[in-house]
Amino acid sequence: MKSYYKILTGMLTAVLILCLGCPVKAQRTLTVGGTNWVVGIPAITEAGNNYSGTYESAANEILLTASVPLVLGTGKVSMHYEANPSWNSSLILSARRTGNGTSSCTTCTITGGNTYTTIPQTTDVELFRITAILALASYTNIPVQLQLSGVSVTIPAATYSSRIVFTISAL
């Protein structure tokens, strides 16, 4: 199952737009929620200055809801981004899981993704795993934080956009 999260970035502002919906695969489900991310990149007022280069969203900018089938099922949540043709390759997107969300399953686990992982273009990279031990592993509101780095005066001032694609699959 794939879910989408769209990012628009500019040298002065960035907006993250949420896109929902995708087909379900093998009883593993993934839903993406959250709000638009607006990155306020301050104007340069002194010659010779540069941007800070790294900007972070709220710790719960994206909220994932995921479920994995009963009895020893595992779900791997992966991500990649699809660049808009104007995306500058010097801009680097990263994401990390900032919490476990909510689950009523006491024998299930959610692991990995606690540190920023660079989101590659087109090729999936694992963000975290969910394992169901003796029950359906169902987690809601798993918080994900985004990071945009590589912002510099050497990148032409423009609006850049990309879309983050989240996928859940079996191992």
CSV table of N, CA and C in Angstrom, one decimal:
chain,number,residue,atom,x,y,z
A,1,MET,N,0.8,-1.2,0.0
A,1,MET,CA,0.0,0.0,0.0
A,1,MET,C,0.9,1.2,0.0
A,2,LYS,N,0.5,2.2,-0.8
A,2,LYS,CA,1.3,3.4,-0.9
A,2,LYS,C,0.4,4.6,-0.4
A,3,SER,N,1.0,5.5,0.3
A,3,SER,CA,0.3,6.7,0.7
A,3,SER,C,1.2,7.9,0.3
A,4,TYR,N,0.7,9.0,0.0
A,4,TYR,CA,1.5,10.1,-0.5
A,4,TYR,C,1.5,11.3,0.4
A,5,TYR,N,2.5,12.0,0.4
A,5,TYR,CA,2.7,13.3,1.2
A,5,TYR,C,3.4,14.2,0.2
A,6,LYS,N,2.9,15.3,-0.1
A,6,LYS,CA,3.5,16.2,-1.1
A,6,LYS,C,4.2,17.4,-0.4
A,7,ILE,N,5.4,17.8,-0.9
A,7,ILE,CA,6.1,18.9,-0.4
A,7,ILE,C,6.3,19.9,-1.4
A,8,LEU,N,6.1,21.2,-1.1
A,8,LEU,CA,6.4,22.3,-2.0
A,8,LEU,C,7.4,23.1,-1.2
A,9,THR,N,8.6,23.4,-1.7
A,9,THR,CA,9.5,24.2,-1.0
A,9,THR,C,10.0,25.4,-1.9
A,10,GLY,N,10.2,26.5,-1.2
A,10,GLY,CA,10.7,27.7,-1.9
A,10,GLY,C,11.8,28.3,-1.0
A,11,MET,N,12.5,29.2,-1.6
A,11,MET,CA,13.6,29.8,-0.8
A,11,MET,C,13.1,30.7,0.3
A,12,LEU,N,11.8,31.2,0.2
A,12,LEU,CA,11.3,32.0,1.3
A,12,LEU,C,10.2,31.3,2.0
A,13,THR,N,9.5,30.3,1.4
A,13,THR,CA,8.5,29.6,2.1
A,13,THR,C,8.4,28.2,1.5
A,14,ALA,N,8.0,27.2,2.3
A,14,ALA,CA,7.8,25.9,1.9
A,14,ALA,C,6.4,25.4,2.4
A,15,VAL,N,5.7,24.7,1.6
A,15,VAL,CA,4.4,24.2,2.0
A,15,VAL,C,4.4,22.7,1.7
A,16,LEU,N,3.9,21.9,2.7
A,16,LEU,CA,3.8,20.5,2.6
A,16,LEU,C,2.3,20.2,2.5
A,17,ILE,N,1.9,19.5,1.4
A,17,ILE,CA,0.5,19.1,1.2
A,17,ILE,C,0.3,17.6,1.3
A,18,LEU,N,-0.7,17.3,2.0
A,18,LEU,CA,-1.0,15.8,2.2
A,18,LEU,C,-1.9,15.3,1.1
A,19,CYS,N,-1.5,14.1,0.7
A,19,CYS,CA,-2.4,13.4,-0.3
A,19,CYS,C,-2.7,12.0,0.3
A,20,LEU,N,-3.9,11.6,0.3
A,20,LEU,CA,-4.3,10.3,0.9
A,20,LEU,C,-4.8,9.3,-0.1
A,21,GLY,N,-4.8,8.0,0.3
A,21,GLY,CA,-5.4,7.0,-0.5
A,21,GLY,C,-4.5,6.2,-1.3
A,22,CYS,N,-4.7,4.9,-1.3
A,22,CYS,CA,-4.0,3.9,-2.2
A,22,CYS,C,-4.6,2.6,-1.9
A,23,PRO,N,-4.3,1.6,-2.8
A,23,PRO,CA,-4.9,0.3,-2.6
A,23,PRO,C,-4.2,-0.4,-1.4
A,24,VAL,N,-5.0,-1.4,-0.9
A,24,VAL,CA,-4.5,-2.2,0.3
A,24,VAL,C,-3.8,-3.4,-0.3
A,25,LYS,N,-2.7,-3.8,0.4
A,25,LYS,CA,-2.0,-5.0,0.0
A,25,LYS,C,-1.9,-6.0,1.2
A,26,ALA,N,-2.2,-7.2,1.0
A,26,ALA,CA,-2.0,-8.3,1.9
A,26,ALA,C,-2.4,-7.9,3.4
A,27,GLN,N,-3.5,-7.3,3.6
A,27,GLN,CA,-4.0,-7.0,4.9
A,27,GLN,C,-3.1,-6.0,5.7
A,28,ARG,N,-2.0,-5.5,5.2
A,28,ARG,CA,-1.3,-4.5,5.8
A,28,ARG,C,-1.8,-3.2,5.3
A,29,THR,N,-2.1,-2.3,6.2
A,29,THR,CA,-2.6,-1.0,5.7
A,29,THR,C,-1.8,0.2,6.3
A,30,LEU,N,-1.8,1.2,5.5
A,30,LEU,CA,-1.1,2.4,5.9
A,30,LEU,C,-1.9,3.6,5.5
A,31,THR,N,-2.1,4.5,6.4
A,31,THR,CA,-2.9,5.8,6.1
A,31,THR,C,-2.0,6.9,6.6
A,32,VAL,N,-1.9,8.0,5.8
A,32,VAL,CA,-1.1,9.1,6.1
A,32,VAL,C,-2.0,10.3,6.4
A,33,GLY,N,-1.7,11.0,7.5
A,33,GLY,CA,-2.5,12.2,7.9
A,33,GLY,C,-1.5,13.3,8.3
A,34,GLY,N,-2.0,14.5,8.5
A,34,GLY,CA,-1.1,15.6,9.0
A,34,GLY,C,-1.6,16.9,8.5
A,35,THR,N,-0.8,17.9,8.6
A,35,THR,CA,-1.1,19.2,8.1
A,35,THR,C,-0.1,19.7,7.1
A,36,ASN,N,-0.4,20.8,6.5
A,36,ASN,CA,0.6,21.4,5.5
A,36,ASN,C,1.8,21.9,6.3
A,37,TRP,N,2.9,21.7,5.8
A,37,TRP,CA,4.2,22.2,6.4
A,37,TRP,C,4.6,23.5,5.7
A,38,VAL,N,4.7,24.6,6.4
A,38,VAL,CA,5.1,25.8,5.9
A,38,VAL,C,6.4,26.2,6.5
A,39,VAL,N,7.5,26.2,5.7
A,39,VAL,CA,8.8,26.5,6.2
A,39,VAL,C,9.1,27.9,5.9
A,40,GLY,N,9.3,28.7,7.0
A,40,GLY,CA,9.6,30.1,6.9
A,40,GLY,C,11.1,30.2,6.8
A,41,ILE,N,11.6,30.5,5.6
A,41,ILE,CA,13.0,30.7,5.4
A,41,ILE,C,13.3,32.2,5.3
A,42,PRO,N,14.0,32.7,6.3
A,42,PRO,CA,14.2,34.1,6.4
A,42,PRO,C,15.0,34.7,5.2
A,43,ALA,N,14.7,36.0,4.9
A,43,ALA,CA,15.4,36.6,3.8
A,43,ALA,C,16.9,36.9,4.3
A,44,ILE,N,17.8,36.9,3.4
A,44,ILE,CA,19.2,37.3,3.7
A,44,ILE,C,19.2,38.9,3.6
A,45,THR,N,19.7,39.5,4.7
A,45,THR,CA,19.7,41.0,4.7
A,45,THR,C,21.1,41.5,4.7
A,46,GLU,N,22.1,40.7,4.9
A,46,GLU,CA,23.5,41.2,4.9
A,46,GLU,C,24.3,40.4,3.8
A,47,ALA,N,25.1,41.2,3.1
A,47,ALA,CA,26.0,40.5,2.1
A,47,ALA,C,26.9,39.5,2.7
A,48,GLY,N,27.1,38.4,2.1
A,48,GLY,CA,28.0,37.4,2.7
A,48,GLY,C,27.4,36.4,3.6
A,49,ASN,N,26.1,36.6,4.0
A,49,ASN,CA,25.4,35.7,4.8
A,49,ASN,C,24.8,34.5,4.0
A,50,ASN,N,24.5,33.4,4.7
A,50,ASN,CA,23.9,32.3,4.0
A,50,ASN,C,22.7,31.9,4.9
A,51,TYR,N,21.8,31.0,4.4
A,51,TYR,CA,20.7,30.5,5.2
A,51,TYR,C,21.3,29.5,6.2
A,52,SER,N,20.4,29.2,7.2
A,52,SER,CA,20.9,28.3,8.2
A,52,SER,C,21.1,26.9,7.6
A,53,GLY,N,20.4,26.6,6.5
A,53,GLY,CA,20.7,25.4,5.8
A,53,GLY,C,19.8,24.2,6.2
A,54,THR,N,19.3,24.1,7.4
A,54,THR,CA,18.5,23.0,7.9
A,54,THR,C,17.2,23.5,8.6
A,55,TYR,N,16.1,22.9,8.2
A,55,TYR,CA,14.8,23.3,8.8
A,55,TYR,C,14.0,22.1,9.1
A,56,GLU,N,13.4,22.1,10.3
A,56,GLU,CA,12.6,20.9,10.8
A,56,GLU,C,11.1,21.3,10.9
A,57,SER,N,10.3,20.3,10.6
A,57,SER,CA,8.8,20.5,10.8
A,57,SER,C,8.5,20.2,12.3
A,58,ALA,N,7.2,20.3,12.6
A,58,ALA,CA,6.8,19.9,13.9
A,58,ALA,C,7.1,18.4,14.1
A,59,ALA,N,7.2,18.0,15.4
A,59,ALA,CA,7.6,16.6,15.7
A,59,ALA,C,6.5,15.6,15.2
A,60,ASN,N,5.3,16.1,15.0
A,60,ASN,CA,4.1,15.3,14.6
A,60,ASN,C,3.5,15.8,13.3
A,61,GLU,N,4.4,16.3,12.4
A,61,GLU,CA,3.9,16.9,11.1
A,61,GLU,C,3.1,15.8,10.3
A,62,ILE,N,3.6,14.6,10.3
A,62,ILE,CA,2.9,13.5,9.6
A,62,ILE,C,2.4,12.5,10.7
A,63,LEU,N,1.2,12.1,10.6
A,63,LEU,CA,0.7,11.1,11.5
A,63,LEU,C,0.3,9.8,10.7
A,64,LEU,N,1.0,8.7,10.9
A,64,LEU,CA,0.7,7.5,10.2
A,64,LEU,C,-0.2,6.6,11.0
A,65,THR,N,-1.0,5.9,10.4
A,65,THR,CA,-1.8,4.8,11.0
A,65,THR,C,-1.5,3.5,10.2
A,66,ALA,N,-1.1,2.5,10.9
A,66,ALA,CA,-0.7,1.3,10.2
A,66,ALA,C,-1.2,0.0,11.0
A,67,SER,N,-1.5,-1.0,10.2
A,67,SER,CA,-1.8,-2.3,10.8
A,67,SER,C,-1.1,-3.4,10.1
A,68,VAL,N,-0.8,-4.5,10.9
A,68,VAL,CA,-0.1,-5.6,10.4
A,68,VAL,C,-0.9,-6.9,10.8
A,69,PRO,N,-1.1,-7.9,9.9
A,69,PRO,CA,-1.9,-9.0,10.3
A,69,PRO,C,-1.5,-9.8,11.5
A,70,LEU,N,-2.4,-10.6,12.0
A,70,LEU,CA,-2.2,-11.4,13.2
A,70,LEU,C,-1.0,-12.4,13.1
A,71,VAL,N,-0.5,-12.7,14.3
A,71,VAL,CA,0.5,-13.8,14.5
A,71,VAL,C,1.8,-13.7,13.7
A,72,LEU,N,2.8,-13.1,14.2
A,72,LEU,CA,4.1,-13.1,13.6
A,72,LEU,C,4.2,-12.3,12.3
A,73,GLY,N,3.2,-11.5,12.1
A,73,GLY,CA,3.3,-10.7,10.8
A,73,GLY,C,4.2,-9.5,11.1
A,74,THR,N,4.8,-9.0,10.0
A,74,THR,CA,5.7,-7.9,10.1
A,74,THR,C,5.4,-6.9,9.0
A,75,GLY,N,5.4,-5.7,9.3
A,75,GLY,CA,5.2,-4.7,8.2
A,75,GLY,C,6.4,-3.7,8.2
A,76,LYS,N,6.9,-3.5,7.1
A,76,LYS,CA,8.1,-2.5,6.9
A,76,LYS,C,7.5,-1.3,6.3
A,77,VAL,N,7.6,-0.1,7.0
A,77,VAL,CA,7.2,1.1,6.4
A,77,VAL,C,8.4,1.8,5.8
A,78,SER,N,8.3,2.0,4.5
A,78,SER,CA,9.4,2.6,3.7
A,78,SER,C,8.9,3.9,3.1
A,79,MET,N,9.9,4.7,2.5
A,79,MET,CA,9.5,6.0,1.9
A,79,MET,C,10.5,6.3,0.8
A,80,HIS,N,10.1,7.1,-0.1
A,80,HIS,CA,10.9,7.7,-1.1
A,80,HIS,C,10.2,9.0,-1.6
A,81,TYR,N,10.9,9.8,-2.3
A,81,TYR,CA,10.3,11.0,-2.8
A,81,TYR,C,10.3,11.0,-4.3
A,82,GLU,N,9.2,11.7,-4.9
A,82,GLU,CA,9.1,11.9,-6.3
A,82,GLU,C,9.2,13.4,-6.5
A,83,ALA,N,10.3,13.8,-7.2
A,83,ALA,CA,10.6,15.2,-7.4
A,83,ALA,C,9.8,15.8,-8.5
A,84,ASN,N,9.4,17.0,-8.3
A,84,ASN,CA,8.8,17.9,-9.3
A,84,ASN,C,10.0,18.2,-10.2
A,85,PRO,N,9.8,18.4,-11.5
A,85,PRO,CA,10.9,18.7,-12.4
A,85,PRO,C,11.8,19.8,-12.0
A,86,SER,N,11.2,20.8,-11.2
A,86,SER,CA,12.1,21.9,-10.8
A,86,SER,C,12.8,21.7,-9.5
A,87,TRP,N,12.7,20.5,-8.9
A,87,TRP,CA,13.4,20.2,-7.6
A,87,TRP,C,14.9,20.4,-7.8
A,88,ASN,N,15.5,21.0,-6.8
A,88,ASN,CA,17.0,21.2,-6.9
A,88,ASN,C,17.6,20.0,-6.1
A,89,SER,N,18.6,19.3,-6.7
A,89,SER,CA,19.2,18.1,-6.1
A,89,SER,C,20.0,18.4,-4.9
A,90,SER,N,20.3,19.7,-4.6
A,90,SER,CA,21.1,20.1,-3.4
A,90,SER,C,20.2,20.1,-2.2
A,91,LEU,N,18.8,20.1,-2.4
A,91,LEU,CA,17.9,20.0,-1.3
A,91,LEU,C,17.7,18.6,-0.8
A,92,ILE,N,17.9,18.3,0.5
A,92,ILE,CA,17.8,17.0,1.0
A,92,ILE,C,16.7,16.8,2.0
A,93,LEU,N,15.8,15.8,1.7
A,93,LEU,CA,14.7,15.6,2.6
A,93,LEU,C,15.0,14.4,3.5
A,94,SER,N,14.7,14.5,4.8
A,94,SER,CA,14.9,13.4,5.7
A,94,SER,C,13.6,13.3,6.6
A,95,ALA,N,13.5,12.1,7.2
A,95,ALA,CA,12.3,11.9,8.1
A,95,ALA,C,12.8,11.0,9.3
A,96,ARG,N,12.0,11.2,10.4
A,96,ARG,CA,12.3,10.3,11.6
A,96,ARG,C,11.0,10.1,12.3
A,97,ARG,N,10.9,9.0,12.9
A,97,ARG,CA,9.7,8.7,13.8
A,97,ARG,C,10.0,9.2,15.2
A,98,THR,N,9.1,10.1,15.7
A,98,THR,CA,9.3,10.7,17.0
A,98,THR,C,8.6,10.1,18.1
A,99,GLY,N,7.8,9.0,17.8
A,99,GLY,CA,7.1,8.3,18.9
A,99,GLY,C,6.4,7.1,18.3
A,100,ASN,N,5.8,6.3,19.2
A,100,ASN,CA,5.1,5.1,18.8
A,100,ASN,C,3.7,5.2,18.4
A,101,GLY,N,3.1,6.4,18.7
A,101,GLY,CA,1.6,6.5,18.5
A,101,GLY,C,0.9,5.7,19.5
A,102,THR,N,-0.3,5.3,19.2
A,102,THR,CA,-1.2,4.6,20.1
A,102,THR,C,-1.5,3.2,19.6
A,103,SER,N,-1.4,2.2,20.5
A,103,SER,CA,-1.8,0.8,20.2
A,103,SER,C,-2.3,0.1,21.4
A,104,SER,N,-3.3,-0.7,21.2
A,104,SER,CA,-3.9,-1.5,22.3
A,104,SER,C,-3.2,-2.9,22.4
A,105,CYS,N,-2.3,-3.2,21.4
A,105,CYS,CA,-1.6,-4.5,21.4
A,105,CYS,C,-0.4,-4.4,22.3
A,106,THR,N,-0.4,-5.2,23.4
A,106,THR,CA,0.7,-5.2,24.3
A,106,THR,C,1.9,-6.1,23.9
A,107,THR,N,1.6,-7.0,23.0
A,107,THR,CA,2.7,-7.9,22.5
A,107,THR,C,3.3,-7.5,21.2
A,108,CYS,N,2.9,-6.4,20.6
A,108,CYS,CA,3.4,-5.9,19.4
A,108,CYS,C,4.5,-4.9,19.6
A,109,THR,N,5.3,-4.8,18.5
A,109,THR,CA,6.5,-3.8,18.7
A,109,THR,C,6.6,-2.9,17.4
A,110,ILE,N,7.1,-1.8,17.7
A,110,ILE,CA,7.4,-0.9,16.6
A,110,ILE,C,8.9,-0.4,16.8
A,111,THR,N,9.7,-0.6,15.8
A,111,THR,CA,11.2,-0.4,16.0
A,111,THR,C,11.8,0.4,14.8
A,112,GLY,N,12.8,1.1,15.1
A,112,GLY,CA,13.6,1.8,14.1
A,112,GLY,C,13.0,3.2,13.8
A,113,GLY,N,13.7,3.9,13.0
A,113,GLY,CA,13.2,5.2,12.5
A,113,GLY,C,13.4,6.4,13.5
A,114,ASN,N,14.1,6.2,14.6
A,114,ASN,CA,14.3,7.2,15.6
A,114,ASN,C,15.2,8.3,15.3
A,115,THR,N,16.1,8.1,14.3
A,115,THR,CA,17.0,9.1,13.8
A,115,THR,C,16.7,9.5,12.4
A,116,TYR,N,17.1,10.7,12.0
A,116,TYR,CA,16.7,11.1,10.6
A,116,TYR,C,17.3,10.1,9.6
A,117,THR,N,16.5,9.8,8.7
A,117,THR,CA,16.9,8.9,7.5
A,117,THR,C,16.7,9.8,6.3
A,118,THR,N,17.7,9.9,5.4
A,118,THR,CA,17.6,10.6,4.2
A,118,THR,C,16.6,9.9,3.3
A,119,ILE,N,15.7,10.6,2.7
A,119,ILE,CA,14.7,10.1,1.8
A,119,ILE,C,15.2,10.1,0.4
A,120,PRO,N,15.5,9.0,-0.2
A,120,PRO,CA,16.0,9.0,-1.6
A,120,PRO,C,14.9,9.2,-2.6
A,121,GLN,N,15.3,9.5,-3.8
A,121,GLN,CA,14.4,9.7,-4.9
A,121,GLN,C,14.1,8.4,-5.5
A,122,THR,N,12.9,8.0,-5.7
A,122,THR,CA,12.4,6.9,-6.4
A,122,THR,C,12.7,5.5,-5.8
A,123,THR,N,13.7,5.3,-5.0
A,123,THR,CA,14.0,4.0,-4.4
A,123,THR,C,13.6,4.0,-2.9
A,124,ASP,N,12.8,3.1,-2.5
A,124,ASP,CA,12.4,3.0,-1.1
A,124,ASP,C,13.5,2.8,-0.1
A,125,VAL,N,13.4,3.4,1.0
A,125,VAL,CA,14.3,3.2,2.2
A,125,VAL,C,13.4,3.0,3.4
A,126,GLU,N,13.8,2.0,4.2
A,126,GLU,CA,13.0,1.7,5.4
A,126,GLU,C,13.0,2.8,6.4
A,127,LEU,N,11.8,3.2,6.9
A,127,LEU,CA,11.7,4.1,8.0
A,127,LEU,C,11.6,3.4,9.4
A,128,PHE,N,10.7,2.4,9.5
A,128,PHE,CA,10.5,1.6,10.7
A,128,PHE,C,9.8,0.3,10.4
A,129,ARG,N,9.7,-0.6,11.4
A,129,ARG,CA,9.0,-1.9,11.3
A,129,ARG,C,8.0,-2.0,12.4
A,130,ILE,N,6.9,-2.7,12.1
A,130,ILE,CA,5.9,-3.1,13.1
A,130,ILE,C,5.8,-4.6,13.0
A,131,THR,N,5.8,-5.2,14.2
A,131,THR,CA,5.7,-6.7,14.3
A,131,THR,C,4.5,-7.0,15.2
A,132,ALA,N,3.7,-7.9,14.7
A,132,ALA,CA,2.5,-8.5,15.4
A,132,ALA,C,3.0,-9.8,16.0
A,133,ILE,N,2.8,-9.9,17.3
A,133,ILE,CA,3.2,-11.2,18.0
A,133,ILE,C,2.0,-12.2,18.1
A,134,LEU,N,1.1,-11.8,18.9
A,134,LEU,CA,-0.1,-12.7,19.1
A,134,LEU,C,-1.4,-12.0,18.8
A,135,ALA,N,-1.4,-10.9,18.2
A,135,ALA,CA,-2.6,-10.1,17.9
A,135,ALA,C,-2.4,-9.2,16.7
A,136,LEU,N,-3.4,-8.6,16.2
A,136,LEU,CA,-3.3,-7.6,15.1
A,136,LEU,C,-2.5,-6.4,15.6
A,137,ALA,N,-1.4,-6.1,15.0
A,137,ALA,CA,-0.7,-4.9,15.3
A,137,ALA,C,-1.3,-3.7,14.6
A,138,SER,N,-1.9,-2.9,15.4
A,138,SER,CA,-2.6,-1.7,14.9
A,138,SER,C,-2.1,-0.5,15.7
A,139,TYR,N,-1.5,0.5,15.0
A,139,TYR,CA,-1.0,1.7,15.6
A,139,TYR,C,-1.6,2.9,14.9
A,140,THR,N,-2.0,3.9,15.7
A,140,THR,CA,-2.6,5.1,15.2
A,140,THR,C,-1.7,6.3,15.6
A,141,ASN,N,-1.7,7.3,14.9
A,141,ASN,CA,-1.0,8.6,15.2
A,141,ASN,C,0.5,8.4,15.5
A,142,ILE,N,1.2,7.6,14.6
A,142,ILE,CA,2.6,7.4,14.7
A,142,ILE,C,3.2,8.8,14.2
A,143,PRO,N,3.9,9.5,15.1
A,143,PRO,CA,4.3,10.9,14.6
A,143,PRO,C,5.6,10.8,13.8
A,144,VAL,N,5.7,11.5,12.7
A,144,VAL,CA,6.9,11.6,11.9
A,144,VAL,C,7.2,13.1,11.7
A,145,GLN,N,8.5,13.3,11.9
A,145,GLN,CA,9.0,14.7,11.7
A,145,GLN,C,9.9,14.7,10.4
A,146,LEU,N,9.8,15.8,9.7
A,146,LEU,CA,10.5,16.0,8.4
A,146,LEU,C,11.6,17.0,8.6
A,147,GLN,N,12.7,16.9,7.8
A,147,GLN,CA,13.8,17.8,7.8
A,147,GLN,C,14.2,18.2,6.4
A,148,LEU,N,14.4,19.4,6.2
A,148,LEU,CA,14.8,19.9,4.9
A,148,LEU,C,16.2,20.5,5.1
A,149,SER,N,17.2,20.0,4.4
A,149,SER,CA,18.6,20.6,4.5
A,149,SER,C,19.1,20.9,3.2
A,150,GLY,N,20.3,21.5,3.2
A,150,GLY,CA,20.9,21.9,1.9
A,150,GLY,C,20.5,23.2,1.4
A,151,VAL,N,19.6,24.0,2.1
A,151,VAL,CA,19.2,25.3,1.7
A,151,VAL,C,20.4,26.2,1.7
A,152,SER,N,20.6,26.9,0.6
A,152,SER,CA,21.8,27.8,0.5
A,152,SER,C,21.5,28.9,-0.5
A,153,VAL,N,22.2,30.0,-0.4
A,153,VAL,CA,22.1,31.1,-1.3
A,153,VAL,C,22.6,30.7,-2.7
A,154,THR,N,23.3,29.6,-2.8
A,154,THR,CA,23.7,29.1,-4.1
A,154,THR,C,22.6,28.4,-4.9
A,155,ILE,N,21.5,28.1,-4.3
A,155,ILE,CA,20.4,27.5,-4.9
A,155,ILE,C,19.5,28.6,-5.4
A,156,PRO,N,19.1,28.6,-6.7
A,156,PRO,CA,18.3,29.7,-7.2
A,156,PRO,C,17.0,29.9,-6.5
A,157,ALA,N,16.6,31.1,-6.2
A,157,ALA,CA,15.3,31.4,-5.5
A,157,ALA,C,14.2,30.9,-6.4
A,158,ALA,N,13.3,30.0,-5.9
A,158,ALA,CA,12.2,29.5,-6.7
A,158,ALA,C,11.4,28.7,-5.7
A,159,THR,N,10.3,28.1,-6.2
A,159,THR,CA,9.4,27.2,-5.4
A,159,THR,C,9.8,25.8,-5.9
A,160,TYR,N,10.2,25.0,-5.0
A,160,TYR,CA,10.5,23.6,-5.3
A,160,TYR,C,9.5,22.7,-4.7
A,161,SER,N,9.2,21.6,-5.4
A,161,SER,CA,8.2,20.7,-4.8
A,161,SER,C,8.6,19.2,-5.0
A,162,SER,N,8.1,18.4,-4.1
A,162,SER,CA,8.3,16.9,-4.3
A,162,SER,C,7.2,16.3,-3.5
A,163,ARG,N,7.0,15.0,-3.7
A,163,ARG,CA,6.0,14.2,-3.0
A,163,ARG,C,6.7,13.1,-2.3
A,164,ILE,N,6.4,12.9,-1.0
A,164,ILE,CA,6.9,11.7,-0.3
A,164,ILE,C,5.9,10.6,-0.4
A,165,VAL,N,6.4,9.4,-0.8
A,165,VAL,CA,5.6,8.2,-0.9
A,165,VAL,C,5.9,7.3,0.2
A,166,PHE,N,4.9,6.9,1.0
A,166,PHE,CA,5.1,6.0,2.1
A,166,PHE,C,4.5,4.6,1.7
A,167,THR,N,5.2,3.5,2.0
A,167,THR,CA,4.7,2.2,1.6
A,167,THR,C,4.8,1.3,2.8
A,168,ILE,N,3.9,0.4,2.9
A,168,ILE,CA,4.0,-0.7,3.9
A,168,ILE,C,4.0,-2.0,3.2
A,169,SER,N,4.9,-2.9,3.6
A,169,SER,CA,5.0,-4.2,2.9
A,169,SER,C,5.5,-5.2,3.9
A,170,ALA,N,5.4,-6.5,3.5
A,170,ALA,CA,5.8,-7.6,4.3
A,170,ALA,C,7.4,-7.7,4.1
A,171,LEU,N,8.0,-8.3,5.1
A,171,LEU,CA,9.4,-8.6,5.0
A,171,LEU,C,9.7,-9.9,4.3
